[in-house]
C-alpha positions as a Python dict, from the first residue, in 0.01 Angstrom:
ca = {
    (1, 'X'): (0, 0, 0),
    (2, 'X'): (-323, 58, -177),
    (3, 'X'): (-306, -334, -307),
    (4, 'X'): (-279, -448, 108),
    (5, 'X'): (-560, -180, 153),
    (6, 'X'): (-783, -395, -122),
    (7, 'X'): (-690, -734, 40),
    (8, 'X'): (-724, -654, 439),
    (9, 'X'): (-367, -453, 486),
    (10, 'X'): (-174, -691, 579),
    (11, 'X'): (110, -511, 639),
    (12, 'X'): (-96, -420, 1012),
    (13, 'X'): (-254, -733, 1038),
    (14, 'X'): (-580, -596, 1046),
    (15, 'X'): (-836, -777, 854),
    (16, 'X'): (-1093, -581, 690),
    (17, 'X'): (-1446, -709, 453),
    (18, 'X'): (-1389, -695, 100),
    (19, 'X'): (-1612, -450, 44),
    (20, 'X'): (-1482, -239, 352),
    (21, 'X'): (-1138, -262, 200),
    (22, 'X'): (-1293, -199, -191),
    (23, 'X'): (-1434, 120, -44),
    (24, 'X'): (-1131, 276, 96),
    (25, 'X'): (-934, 228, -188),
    (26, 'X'): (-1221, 399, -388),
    (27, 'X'): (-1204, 705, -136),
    (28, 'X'): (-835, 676, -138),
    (29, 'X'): (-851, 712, -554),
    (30, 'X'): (-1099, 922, -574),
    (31, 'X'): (-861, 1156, -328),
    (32, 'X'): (-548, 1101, -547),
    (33, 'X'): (-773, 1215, -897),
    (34, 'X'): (-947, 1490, -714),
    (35, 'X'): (-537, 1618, -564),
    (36, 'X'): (-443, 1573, -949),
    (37, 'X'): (-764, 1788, -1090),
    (38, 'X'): (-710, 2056, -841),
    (39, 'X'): (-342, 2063, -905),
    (40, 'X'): (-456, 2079, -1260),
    (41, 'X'): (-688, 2391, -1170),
    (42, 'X'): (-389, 2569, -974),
    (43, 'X'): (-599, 2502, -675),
    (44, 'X'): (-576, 2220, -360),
    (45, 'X'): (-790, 1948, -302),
    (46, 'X'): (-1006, 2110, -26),
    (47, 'X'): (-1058, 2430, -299),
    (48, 'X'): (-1153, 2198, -561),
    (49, 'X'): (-1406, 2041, -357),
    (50, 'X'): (-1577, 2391, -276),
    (51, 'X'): (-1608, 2494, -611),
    (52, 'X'): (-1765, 2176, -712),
    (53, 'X'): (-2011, 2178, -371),
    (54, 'X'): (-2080, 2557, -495),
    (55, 'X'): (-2103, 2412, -849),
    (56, 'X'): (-2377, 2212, -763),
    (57, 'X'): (-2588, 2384, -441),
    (58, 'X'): (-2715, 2688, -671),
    (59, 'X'): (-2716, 2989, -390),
    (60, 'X'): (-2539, 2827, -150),
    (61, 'X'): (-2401, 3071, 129),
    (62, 'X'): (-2085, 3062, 321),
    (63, 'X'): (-2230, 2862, 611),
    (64, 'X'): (-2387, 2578, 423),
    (65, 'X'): (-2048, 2557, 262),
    (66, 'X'): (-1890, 2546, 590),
    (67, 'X'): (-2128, 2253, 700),
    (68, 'X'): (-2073, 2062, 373),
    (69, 'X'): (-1678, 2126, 449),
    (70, 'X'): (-1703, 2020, 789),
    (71, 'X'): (-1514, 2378, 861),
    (72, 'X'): (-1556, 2652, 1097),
    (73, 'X'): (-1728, 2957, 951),
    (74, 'X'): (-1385, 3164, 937),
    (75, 'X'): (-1204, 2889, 781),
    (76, 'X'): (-1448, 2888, 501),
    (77, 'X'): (-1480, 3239, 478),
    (78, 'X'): (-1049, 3246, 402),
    (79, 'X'): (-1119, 2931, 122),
    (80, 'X'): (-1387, 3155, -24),
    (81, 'X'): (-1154, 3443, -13),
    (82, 'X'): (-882, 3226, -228),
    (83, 'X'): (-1163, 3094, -505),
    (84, 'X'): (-1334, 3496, -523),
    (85, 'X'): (-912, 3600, -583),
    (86, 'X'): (-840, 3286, -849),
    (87, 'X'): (-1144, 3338, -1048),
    (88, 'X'): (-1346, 3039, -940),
    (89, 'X'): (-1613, 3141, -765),
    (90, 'X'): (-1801, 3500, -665),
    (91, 'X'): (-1946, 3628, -393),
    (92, 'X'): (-2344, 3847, -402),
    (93, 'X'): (-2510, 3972, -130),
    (94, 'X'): (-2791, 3734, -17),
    (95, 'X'): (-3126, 3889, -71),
    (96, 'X'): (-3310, 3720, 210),
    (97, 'X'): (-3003, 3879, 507),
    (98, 'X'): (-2832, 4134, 422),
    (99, 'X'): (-2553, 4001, 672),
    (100, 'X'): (-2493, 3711, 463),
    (101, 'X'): (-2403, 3624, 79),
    (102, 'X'): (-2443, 3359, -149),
    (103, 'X'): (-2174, 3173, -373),
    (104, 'X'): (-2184, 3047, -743),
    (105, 'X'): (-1917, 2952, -930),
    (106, 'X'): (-1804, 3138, -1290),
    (107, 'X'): (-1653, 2988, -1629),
    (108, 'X'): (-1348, 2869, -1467),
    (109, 'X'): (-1463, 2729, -1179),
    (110, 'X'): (-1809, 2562, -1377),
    (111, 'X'): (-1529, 2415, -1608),
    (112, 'X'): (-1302, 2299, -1310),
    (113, 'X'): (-1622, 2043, -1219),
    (114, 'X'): (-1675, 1953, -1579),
    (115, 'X'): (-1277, 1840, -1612),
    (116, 'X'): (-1408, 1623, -1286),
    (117, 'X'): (-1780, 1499, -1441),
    (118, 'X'): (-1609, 1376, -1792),
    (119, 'X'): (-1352, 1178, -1578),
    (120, 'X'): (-1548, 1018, -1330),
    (121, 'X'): (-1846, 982, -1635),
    (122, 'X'): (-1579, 769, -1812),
    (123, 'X'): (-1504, 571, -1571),
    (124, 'X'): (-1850, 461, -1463),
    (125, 'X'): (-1919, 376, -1846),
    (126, 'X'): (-1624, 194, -1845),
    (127, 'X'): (-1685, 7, -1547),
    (128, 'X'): (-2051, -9, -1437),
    (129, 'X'): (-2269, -173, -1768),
    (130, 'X'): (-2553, 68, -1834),
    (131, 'X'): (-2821, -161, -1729),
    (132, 'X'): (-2652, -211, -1317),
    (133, 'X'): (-2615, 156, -1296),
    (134, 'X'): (-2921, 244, -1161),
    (135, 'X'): (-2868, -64, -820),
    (136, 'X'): (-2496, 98, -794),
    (137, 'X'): (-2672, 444, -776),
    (138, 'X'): (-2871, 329, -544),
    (139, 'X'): (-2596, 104, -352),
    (140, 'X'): (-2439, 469, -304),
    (141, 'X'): (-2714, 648, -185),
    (142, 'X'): (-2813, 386, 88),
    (143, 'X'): (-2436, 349, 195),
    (144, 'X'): (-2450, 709, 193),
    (145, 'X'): (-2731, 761, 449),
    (146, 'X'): (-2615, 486, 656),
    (147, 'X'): (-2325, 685, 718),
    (148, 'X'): (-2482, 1039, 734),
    (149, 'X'): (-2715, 824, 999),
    (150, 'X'): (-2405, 680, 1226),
    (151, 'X'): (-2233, 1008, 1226),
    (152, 'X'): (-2566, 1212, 1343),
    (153, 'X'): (-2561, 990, 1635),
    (154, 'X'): (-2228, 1070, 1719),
    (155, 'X'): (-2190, 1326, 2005),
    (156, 'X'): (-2036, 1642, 1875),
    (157, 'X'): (-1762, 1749, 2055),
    (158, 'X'): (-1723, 2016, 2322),
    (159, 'X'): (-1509, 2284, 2350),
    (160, 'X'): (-1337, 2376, 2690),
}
């Protein structure tokens, strides 16, 4: 499956760009290591990718969670429920509202995301040569806000 993925899918006949195809192979590994880190963690993928987003948004509050998660404000609130009760992440009251609170990971959780940086570290060093890294950062970042830019243009949905 993931080999048809990389050359077009032929098993649906759909023909897809190399670098279309290269890209969601890299999302679809990047999903399996980040299944098998959480798994590692006792946690699930969606978990895992909260307590990194918390790892590295110092202050963060439940809501800009929720937007990074593309969840509702309750369904956040019950994954930041399961991270405060494993040990990942805690919970303070926000100093500027009092209604509000703001997240930051402890230990376990900070060495969760480290588990994840060494991984991903080696396989950029093992991949990318040290003097291209820079034009792949880059590369990332513009194919980043190229899609951050077609999905603000997209109408949200509404709710009946």
């Amino acid at each position: 499956m993931l080999r048809d993925v990389a050359d077009g899918n032929r098993t649906t006949g759909i023909e897809l760009s190399a670098p279309l195809a290269a890209f969601m192979r890299l999302r679809r590994e990047t999903d399996l290591l980040v299944a098998a880190l959480a798994r590692d963690h006792g946690l699930h993928a969606p978990d895992f990718r909260a307590v990194a987003f918390v790892r590295f948004t110092p202050g963060v509050t439940p809501r800009g969670l929720a937007e990074h998660l593309a969840l509702s404000l309750s369904a956040t609130t019950a994954v930041v429920d399961r991270l405060v009760a494993a040990g990942y992440v805690l919970r303070s009251p926000n100093p500027d509202d009092g209604r509000s609170f703001r997240l930051a990971v402890t230990t376990a959780g900070a060495e969760a995301v480290e588990d994840a940086i060494e991984l991903y570290t080696a396989a950029f060093e093992e991949v990318v040569p040290a003097d291209r890294r820079d034009e792949v950062a880059a590369t990332f970042v513009d194919i980043a806000d190229a899609l951050a830019a077609a999905a603000a243009e997209r109408t949200p949905p509404t709710h009946a």
